[in-house]
PDB file of C-alpha atoms and ligand atoms in Angstrom:
ATOM      1  CA  UNK A   1      17.999  -1.567  -9.499  1.00 84.00           C
ATOM      2  CA  UNK A   2      17.726  -2.124  -5.726  1.00 93.00           C
ATOM      3  CA  UNK A   3      14.225  -1.833  -4.251  1.00 96.00           C
ATOM      4  CA  UNK A   4      13.699   1.405  -2.347  1.00 98.00           C
ATOM      5  CA  UNK A   5      12.016   1.205   1.075  1.00 98.00           C
ATOM      6  CA  UNK A   6      10.684   4.342   2.802  1.00 98.00           C
ATOM      7  CA  UNK A   7      10.814   3.940   6.558  1.00 98.00           C
ATOM      8  CA  UNK A   8       8.977   6.028   9.163  1.00 98.00           C
ATOM      9  CA  UNK A   9      11.524   7.679  11.453  1.00 97.00           C
ATOM     10  CA  UNK A  10      11.363   7.163  15.212  1.00 94.00           C
ATOM     11  CA  UNK A  11       9.633   4.333  17.055  1.00 95.00           C
ATOM     12  CA  UNK A  12       8.557   2.423  13.926  1.00 97.00           C
ATOM     13  CA  UNK A  13      12.105   2.698  12.552  1.00 97.00           C
ATOM     14  CA  UNK A  14      13.578   1.065  15.668  1.00 96.00           C
ATOM     15  CA  UNK A  15      11.013  -1.711  15.735  1.00 97.00           C
ATOM     16  CA  UNK A  16      11.348  -2.328  11.998  1.00 97.00           C
ATOM     17  CA  UNK A  17      15.132  -2.670  12.284  1.00 97.00           C
ATOM     18  CA  UNK A  18      14.723  -5.388  14.929  1.00 96.00           C
ATOM     19  CA  UNK A  19      12.227  -7.165  12.680  1.00 97.00           C
ATOM     20  CA  UNK A  20      14.474  -6.728   9.629  1.00 96.00           C
ATOM     21  CA  UNK A  21      17.480  -8.076  11.509  1.00 96.00           C
ATOM     22  CA  UNK A  22      15.460 -11.097  12.669  1.00 95.00           C
ATOM     23  CA  UNK A  23      15.002 -11.910   8.964  1.00 95.00           C
ATOM     24  CA  UNK A  24      18.822 -11.970   8.597  1.00 94.00           C
ATOM     25  CA  UNK A  25      19.071  -8.833   6.461  1.00 95.00           C
ATOM     26  CA  UNK A  26      22.080  -6.557   6.821  1.00 92.00           C
ATOM     27  CA  UNK A  27      21.103  -3.745   9.214  1.00 94.00           C
ATOM     28  CA  UNK A  28      24.548  -2.405  10.092  1.00 95.00           C
ATOM     29  CA  UNK A  29      24.474   0.590   7.675  1.00 95.00           C
ATOM     30  CA  UNK A  30      20.997   1.471   8.965  1.00 96.00           C
ATOM     31  CA  UNK A  31      21.918   1.361  12.634  1.00 93.00           C
ATOM     32  CA  UNK A  32      25.042   3.457  12.072  1.00 92.00           C
ATOM     33  CA  UNK A  33      23.489   5.966   9.683  1.00 94.00           C
ATOM     34  CA  UNK A  34      23.943   9.034  11.898  1.00 93.00           C
ATOM     35  CA  UNK A  35      21.771  11.875  10.549  1.00 94.00           C
ATOM     36  CA  UNK A  36      21.692  10.530   6.985  1.00 96.00           C
ATOM     37  CA  UNK A  37      18.217  10.321   5.483  1.00 97.00           C
ATOM     38  CA  UNK A  38      19.193   7.985   2.645  1.00 97.00           C
ATOM     39  CA  UNK A  39      21.135   4.795   3.225  1.00 97.00           C
ATOM     40  CA  UNK A  40      22.202   1.979   0.916  1.00 95.00           C
ATOM     41  CA  UNK A  41      22.571  -1.606   2.102  1.00 95.00           C
ATOM     42  CA  UNK A  42      23.736  -4.528  -0.043  1.00 93.00           C
ATOM     43  CA  UNK A  43      20.200  -5.222  -1.171  1.00 94.00           C
ATOM     44  CA  UNK A  44      18.148  -2.082  -0.592  1.00 96.00           C
ATOM     45  CA  UNK A  45      18.032   1.640  -0.796  1.00 97.00           C
ATOM     46  CA  UNK A  46      16.366   3.135   2.310  1.00 98.00           C
ATOM     47  CA  UNK A  47      14.895   6.593   2.837  1.00 98.00           C
ATOM     48  CA  UNK A  48      13.837   7.878   6.248  1.00 98.00           C
ATOM     49  CA  UNK A  49      10.867  10.234   6.536  1.00 98.00           C
ATOM     50  CA  UNK A  50       7.850  11.202   8.631  1.00 97.00           C
ATOM     51  CA  UNK A  51       4.940   8.764   8.305  1.00 97.00           C
ATOM     52  CA  UNK A  52       2.777  10.890   6.053  1.00 97.00           C
ATOM     53  CA  UNK A  53       5.753  11.595   3.778  1.00 98.00           C
ATOM     54  CA  UNK A  54       6.496   7.856   3.581  1.00 98.00           C
ATOM     55  CA  UNK A  55       3.075   7.438   1.970  1.00 98.00           C
ATOM     56  CA  UNK A  56       3.822  10.297  -0.458  1.00 98.00           C
ATOM     57  CA  UNK A  57       7.143   8.788  -1.564  1.00 98.00           C
ATOM     58  CA  UNK A  58       5.438   5.422  -2.095  1.00 98.00           C
ATOM     59  CA  UNK A  59       2.427   6.939  -3.867  1.00 98.00           C
ATOM     60  CA  UNK A  60       4.708   8.775  -6.313  1.00 98.00           C
ATOM     61  CA  UNK A  61       6.847   5.673  -6.899  1.00 97.00           C
ATOM     62  CA  UNK A  62      10.041   7.146  -5.467  1.00 98.00           C
ATOM     63  CA  UNK A  63       9.934   4.313  -2.937  1.00 98.00           C
ATOM     64  CA  UNK A  64       8.655   0.874  -3.920  1.00 98.00           C
ATOM     65  CA  UNK A  65       7.720  -0.167  -0.393  1.00 98.00           C
ATOM     66  CA  UNK A  66       6.923   1.786   2.753  1.00 98.00           C
ATOM     67  CA  UNK A  67       6.737   1.002   6.450  1.00 98.00           C
ATOM     68  CA  UNK A  68       4.148   3.215   8.102  1.00 98.00           C
ATOM     69  CA  UNK A  69       1.563   3.277  10.893  1.00 98.00           C
ATOM     70  CA  UNK A  70      -1.963   2.342   9.904  1.00 98.00           C
ATOM     71  CA  UNK A  71      -3.172   5.507  11.668  1.00 98.00           C
ATOM     72  CA  UNK A  72      -1.498   7.527   8.901  1.00 98.00           C
ATOM     73  CA  UNK A  73      -3.177   5.417   6.200  1.00 98.00           C
ATOM     74  CA  UNK A  74      -6.631   5.861   7.726  1.00 98.00           C
ATOM     75  CA  UNK A  75      -6.129   9.587   8.246  1.00 98.00           C
ATOM     76  CA  UNK A  76      -4.679  10.424   4.817  1.00 98.00           C
ATOM     77  CA  UNK A  77      -6.042   7.637   2.551  1.00 98.00           C
ATOM     78  CA  UNK A  78      -3.048   7.584   0.172  1.00 98.00           C
ATOM     79  CA  UNK A  79      -3.340   5.780  -3.169  1.00 98.00           C
ATOM     80  CA  UNK A  80      -1.030   2.858  -2.349  1.00 98.00           C
ATOM     81  CA  UNK A  81      -1.334  -0.888  -1.891  1.00 97.00           C
ATOM     82  CA  UNK A  82      -1.837  -1.591   1.810  1.00 97.00           C
ATOM     83  CA  UNK A  83      -0.151  -4.995   1.734  1.00 96.00           C
ATOM     84  CA  UNK A  84      -0.184  -6.491   5.250  1.00 96.00           C
ATOM     85  CA  UNK A  85       0.152  -5.722   8.956  1.00 97.00           C
ATOM     86  CA  UNK A  86       3.553  -5.943  10.611  1.00 97.00           C
ATOM     87  CA  UNK A  87       4.073  -7.390  14.094  1.00 96.00           C
ATOM     88  CA  UNK A  88       5.034  -4.082  15.727  1.00 97.00           C
ATOM     89  CA  UNK A  89       3.887  -0.476  16.058  1.00 97.00           C
ATOM     90  CA  UNK A  90       0.792  -1.517  17.981  1.00 97.00           C
ATOM     91  CA  UNK A  91      -1.156   1.450  19.290  1.00 97.00           C
ATOM     92  CA  UNK A  92      -4.695   2.740  19.613  1.00 98.00           C
ATOM     93  CA  UNK A  93      -6.557   5.971  19.044  1.00 98.00           C
ATOM     94  CA  UNK A  94      -7.954   7.584  22.156  1.00 98.00           C
ATOM     95  CA  UNK A  95      -9.939  10.570  23.297  1.00 98.00           C
ATOM     96  CA  UNK A  96      -8.207  11.932  26.400  1.00 98.00           C
ATOM     97  CA  UNK A  97      -8.891  14.751  28.823  1.00 97.00           C
ATOM     98  CA  UNK A  98      -7.230  16.335  31.828  1.00 96.00           C
ATOM     99  CA  UNK A  99      -7.481  14.388  35.079  1.00 95.00           C
ATOM    100  CA  UNK A 100     -10.347  15.739  37.207  1.00 91.00           C
ATOM    101  CA  UNK A 101     -11.447  18.284  34.623  1.00 89.00           C
ATOM    102  CA  UNK A 102     -15.154  18.490  33.864  1.00 87.00           C
ATOM    103  CA  UNK A 103     -16.061  17.438  30.331  1.00 88.00           C
ATOM    104  CA  UNK A 104     -18.177  20.289  28.923  1.00 87.00           C
ATOM    105  CA  UNK A 105     -21.685  19.402  27.736  1.00 84.00           C
ATOM    106  CA  UNK A 106     -21.450  21.688  24.719  1.00 84.00           C
ATOM    107  CA  UNK A 107     -18.941  23.711  22.712  1.00 87.00           C
ATOM    108  CA  UNK A 108     -16.133  21.201  23.071  1.00 94.00           C
ATOM    109  CA  UNK A 109     -12.836  21.881  21.409  1.00 97.00           C
ATOM    110  CA  UNK A 110     -10.613  18.933  20.497  1.00 98.00           C
ATOM    111  CA  UNK A 111      -6.954  19.148  19.472  1.00 98.00           C
ATOM    112  CA  UNK A 112      -5.509  16.492  17.197  1.00 98.00           C
ATOM    113  CA  UNK A 113      -3.070  15.733  14.439  1.00 98.00           C
ATOM    114  CA  UNK A 114      -5.673  13.296  13.123  1.00 98.00           C
ATOM    115  CA  UNK A 115      -8.412  15.729  12.158  1.00 98.00           C
ATOM    116  CA  UNK A 116     -10.188  13.379   9.722  1.00 98.00           C
ATOM    117  CA  UNK A 117     -10.283  10.518  12.230  1.00 98.00           C
ATOM    118  CA  UNK A 118     -11.479  12.950  14.921  1.00 98.00           C
ATOM    119  CA  UNK A 119     -14.198  14.379  12.677  1.00 98.00           C
ATOM    120  CA  UNK A 120     -15.449  10.872  11.806  1.00 98.00           C
ATOM    121  CA  UNK A 121     -15.390   9.747  15.449  1.00 98.00           C
ATOM    122  CA  UNK A 122     -17.599  12.622  16.601  1.00 96.00           C
ATOM    123  CA  UNK A 123     -19.807  12.382  13.490  1.00 97.00           C
ATOM    124  CA  UNK A 124     -20.579   8.763  14.379  1.00 97.00           C
ATOM    125  CA  UNK A 125     -21.455   9.821  17.905  1.00 94.00           C
ATOM    126  CA  UNK A 126     -23.683  12.592  16.569  1.00 94.00           C
ATOM    127  CA  UNK A 127     -21.716  15.213  18.494  1.00 93.00           C
ATOM    128  CA  UNK A 128     -20.532  18.525  17.173  1.00 92.00           C
ATOM    129  CA  UNK A 129     -17.056  19.711  18.196  1.00 95.00           C
ATOM    130  CA  UNK A 130     -14.504  22.281  17.086  1.00 97.00           C
ATOM    131  CA  UNK A 131     -11.278  20.630  15.947  1.00 98.00           C
ATOM    132  CA  UNK A 132      -7.903  22.343  16.226  1.00 98.00           C
ATOM    133  CA  UNK A 133      -5.074  20.830  14.211  1.00 98.00           C
ATOM    134  CA  UNK A 134      -1.678  20.450  15.874  1.00 98.00           C
ATOM    135  CA  UNK A 135       1.408  18.792  14.386  1.00 96.00           C
ATOM    136  CA  UNK A 136       2.732  17.145  17.562  1.00 94.00           C
ATOM    137  CA  UNK A 137       2.918  17.287  21.372  1.00 97.00           C
ATOM    138  CA  UNK A 138      -0.866  17.345  21.294  1.00 98.00           C
ATOM    139  CA  UNK A 139      -0.989  16.573  25.030  1.00 98.00           C
ATOM    140  CA  UNK A 140      -0.086  20.213  25.690  1.00 98.00           C
ATOM    141  CA  UNK A 141      -3.391  21.513  24.356  1.00 98.00           C
ATOM    142  CA  UNK A 142      -5.666  20.666  27.337  1.00 97.00           C
ATOM    143  CA  UNK A 143      -2.966  21.606  29.852  1.00 95.00           C
ATOM    144  CA  UNK A 144      -2.564  25.034  28.281  1.00 97.00           C
ATOM    145  CA  UNK A 145      -6.292  25.574  27.841  1.00 96.00           C
ATOM    146  CA  UNK A 146      -6.299  25.386  24.056  1.00 97.00           C
ATOM    147  CA  UNK A 147      -8.691  22.421  24.001  1.00 97.00           C
ATOM    148  CA  UNK A 148     -11.016  20.396  26.245  1.00 97.00           C
ATOM    149  CA  UNK A 149      -9.549  17.123  25.034  1.00 98.00           C
ATOM    150  CA  UNK A 150      -7.309  15.464  22.490  1.00 98.00           C
ATOM    151  CA  UNK A 151      -7.611  12.626  20.020  1.00 98.00           C
ATOM    152  CA  UNK A 152      -4.230  10.994  19.633  1.00 98.00           C
ATOM    153  CA  UNK A 153      -2.422   7.685  19.390  1.00 97.00           C
ATOM    154  CA  UNK A 154      -1.552   5.914  22.632  1.00 97.00           C
ATOM    155  CA  UNK A 155       1.083   3.211  22.775  1.00 96.00           C
ATOM    156  CA  UNK A 156       2.337   2.758  26.350  1.00 95.00           C
ATOM    157  CA  UNK A 157       0.167   5.503  27.881  1.00 96.00           C
ATOM    158  CA  UNK A 158       3.246   7.153  29.401  1.00 97.00           C
ATOM    159  CA  UNK A 159       2.869  10.489  27.603  1.00 97.00           C
ATOM    160  CA  UNK A 160      -0.730  10.857  28.790  1.00 98.00           C
ATOM    161  CA  UNK A 161       0.155   9.882  32.345  1.00 97.00           C
ATOM    162  CA  UNK A 162       3.162  12.169  32.633  1.00 98.00           C
ATOM    163  CA  UNK A 163       1.101  15.087  31.377  1.00 97.00           C
ATOM    164  CA  UNK A 164      -1.883  14.579  33.671  1.00 97.00           C
ATOM    165  CA  UNK A 165      -4.299  13.256  31.057  1.00 98.00           C
ATOM    166  CA  UNK A 166      -6.624  10.245  31.163  1.00 97.00           C
ATOM    167  CA  UNK A 167      -8.307   8.200  28.471  1.00 98.00           C
ATOM    168  CA  UNK A 168     -12.021   8.893  28.124  1.00 96.00           C
ATOM    169  CA  UNK A 169     -12.596   6.537  25.189  1.00 97.00           C
ATOM    170  CA  UNK A 170     -10.572   4.266  22.908  1.00 97.00           C
ATOM    171  CA  UNK A 171     -11.849   3.534  19.446  1.00 96.00           C
ATOM    172  CA  UNK A 172      -9.321   2.202  16.899  1.00 96.00           C
ATOM    173  CA  UNK A 173      -6.387  -0.206  17.057  1.00 97.00           C
ATOM    174  CA  UNK A 174      -3.456  -0.087  14.688  1.00 96.00           C
ATOM    175  CA  UNK A 175      -0.133  -1.669  13.839  1.00 97.00           C
ATOM    176  CA  UNK A 176       2.609  -0.762  11.387  1.00 98.00           C
ATOM    177  CA  UNK A 177       1.838  -1.780   7.796  1.00 98.00           C
ATOM    178  CA  UNK A 178       3.871  -2.641   4.733  1.00 98.00           C
ATOM    179  CA  UNK A 179       2.628  -0.581   1.781  1.00 98.00           C
ATOM    180  CA  UNK A 180       3.658  -0.651  -1.872  1.00 98.00           C
ATOM    181  CA  UNK A 181       3.545   1.534  -4.927  1.00 98.00           C
ATOM    182  CA  UNK A 182       0.924   0.184  -7.334  1.00 96.00           C
ATOM    183  CA  UNK A 183       3.146   0.192 -10.457  1.00 97.00           C
ATOM    184  CA  UNK A 184       6.246  -1.106  -8.655  1.00 97.00           C
ATOM    185  CA  UNK A 185       4.361  -4.254  -7.720  1.00 94.00           C
ATOM    186  CA  UNK A 186       3.947  -5.014 -11.434  1.00 95.00           C
ATOM    187  CA  UNK A 187       7.146  -3.581 -12.927  1.00 96.00           C
ATOM    188  CA  UNK A 188       9.518  -4.778 -10.193  1.00 96.00           C
ATOM    189  CA  UNK A 189       7.691  -7.967  -9.319  1.00 95.00           C
ATOM    190  CA  UNK A 190      10.873 -10.087  -9.621  1.00 95.00           C
ATOM    191  CA  UNK A 191      12.806  -8.126  -7.010  1.00 95.00           C
ATOM    192  CA  UNK A 192       9.902  -7.236  -4.723  1.00 96.00           C
ATOM    193  CA  UNK A 193       8.258 -10.653  -4.436  1.00 96.00           C
ATOM    194  CA  UNK A 194      11.105 -12.283  -2.429  1.00 95.00           C
ATOM    195  CA  UNK A 195      11.237  -9.284  -0.075  1.00 96.00           C
ATOM    196  CA  UNK A 196       7.491  -9.262   0.494  1.00 96.00           C
ATOM    197  CA  UNK A 197       7.524 -13.018   1.031  1.00 96.00           C
ATOM    198  CA  UNK A 198      10.326 -12.819   3.568  1.00 95.00           C
ATOM    199  CA  UNK A 199       8.459 -10.066   5.461  1.00 95.00           C
ATOM    200  CA  UNK A 200       5.319 -12.191   5.437  1.00 94.00           C
ATOM    201  CA  UNK A 201       7.238 -15.189   6.763  1.00 92.00           C
ATOM    202  CA  UNK A 202       8.585 -12.969   9.554  1.00 90.00           C
ATOM    203  CA  UNK A 203       5.044 -11.837  10.349  1.00 90.00           C
ATOM    204  CA  UNK A 204       3.872 -15.462  10.518  1.00 89.00           C
ATOM    205  CA  UNK A 205       6.662 -16.377  12.964  1.00 83.00           C
ATOM    206  CA  UNK A 206       5.894 -13.520  15.395  1.00 71.00           C
TER     207      UNK A 206
HETATM  208  C1  PRP B   1       3.046   9.824  19.836  1.00 64.38           C
HETATM  209  C2  PRP B   1       1.677  10.315  20.228  1.00 64.38           C
HETATM  210  C3  PRP B   1       1.812  10.499  21.710  1.00 64.38           C
HETATM  211  C4  PRP B   1       2.822   9.422  22.099  1.00 64.38           C
HETATM  212  C5  PRP B   1       2.097   8.262  22.725  1.00 64.38           C
HETATM  213  O1  PRP B   1       3.880  10.924  19.733  1.00 64.38           O
HETATM  214  O2  PRP B   1       1.340  11.497  19.541  1.00 64.38           O
HETATM  215  O3  PRP B   1       2.303  11.772  22.015  1.00 64.38           O
HETATM  216  O4  PRP B   1       3.451   8.978  20.894  1.00 64.38           O
HETATM  217  O5  PRP B   1       3.007   7.243  23.116  1.00 64.38           O
HETATM  218  P1  PRP B   1       2.975   6.602  24.573  1.00 64.38           P
HETATM  219  O6  PRP B   1       1.560   6.189  24.817  1.00 64.38           O
HETATM  220  O7  PRP B   1       3.902   5.418  24.458  1.00 64.38           O
HETATM  221  O8  PRP B   1       3.469   7.605  25.547  1.00 64.38           O
HETATM  222  P2  PRP B   1       5.304  10.858  19.073  1.00 64.38           P
HETATM  223  O9  PRP B   1       6.298  10.328  20.031  1.00 64.38           O
HETATM  224  O10 PRP B   1       5.216  10.105  17.792  1.00 64.38           O
HETATM  225  O11 PRP B   1       5.616  12.388  18.820  1.00 64.38           O
HETATM  226  P3  PRP B   1       4.664  13.665  18.561  1.00 64.38           P
HETATM  227  O12 PRP B   1       4.161  14.116  19.901  1.00 64.38           O
HETATM  228  O13 PRP B   1       5.545  14.646  17.909  1.00 64.38           O
HETATM  229  O14 PRP B   1       3.525  13.203  17.679  1.00 64.38           O
END
């Protein structure tokens, strides 16, 4: 059976396809997939999902391999093999606030999708904050008065800038990672080893 790879939709998907193509794999069916969430190539079966769901499909063995941001792995701690970093998806975690807005001394409220990372960040600083969980467009929260600041990933910094926010602190750096289902690595070793090795060669070249 073909190996199944779960791929995080969006930015990581685009960057992975460039990487995958540079390794001379067939990407044509993936580029022209339209709105399909499951695509077969000559060698692989691909599924496209949100990052956290990529880890779920890999953890449950539906997908053998997954391509996902390390931020998701740190936040959700899925039971998967975290194989190696990939040469794309570089970003960092930042605490950001509105430009020119006073940072309150007490009773701070922070909006984030990454509530575990946020909790740990403030725990290490010995500061107590209220955390509000949002699923996306977190930059809206300070603008609309829902929160004093946000903890979110920053790649180019454009989203912060265009929404009048500035970085107050940066504290983690990430890249995309290749993850694997624990049993697949043993049961499907013959088919997965060449794929993993070709990815690793691609990483070494970059
Ligand atoms: C992520 C993140 C920021 C943005 C940062 O959002 O949450 O909003 O990217 O990227 P930048 O620094 O290059 O502007 P994403 O596009 O994944 O969508 P989301 O807001 O739904 O999380």
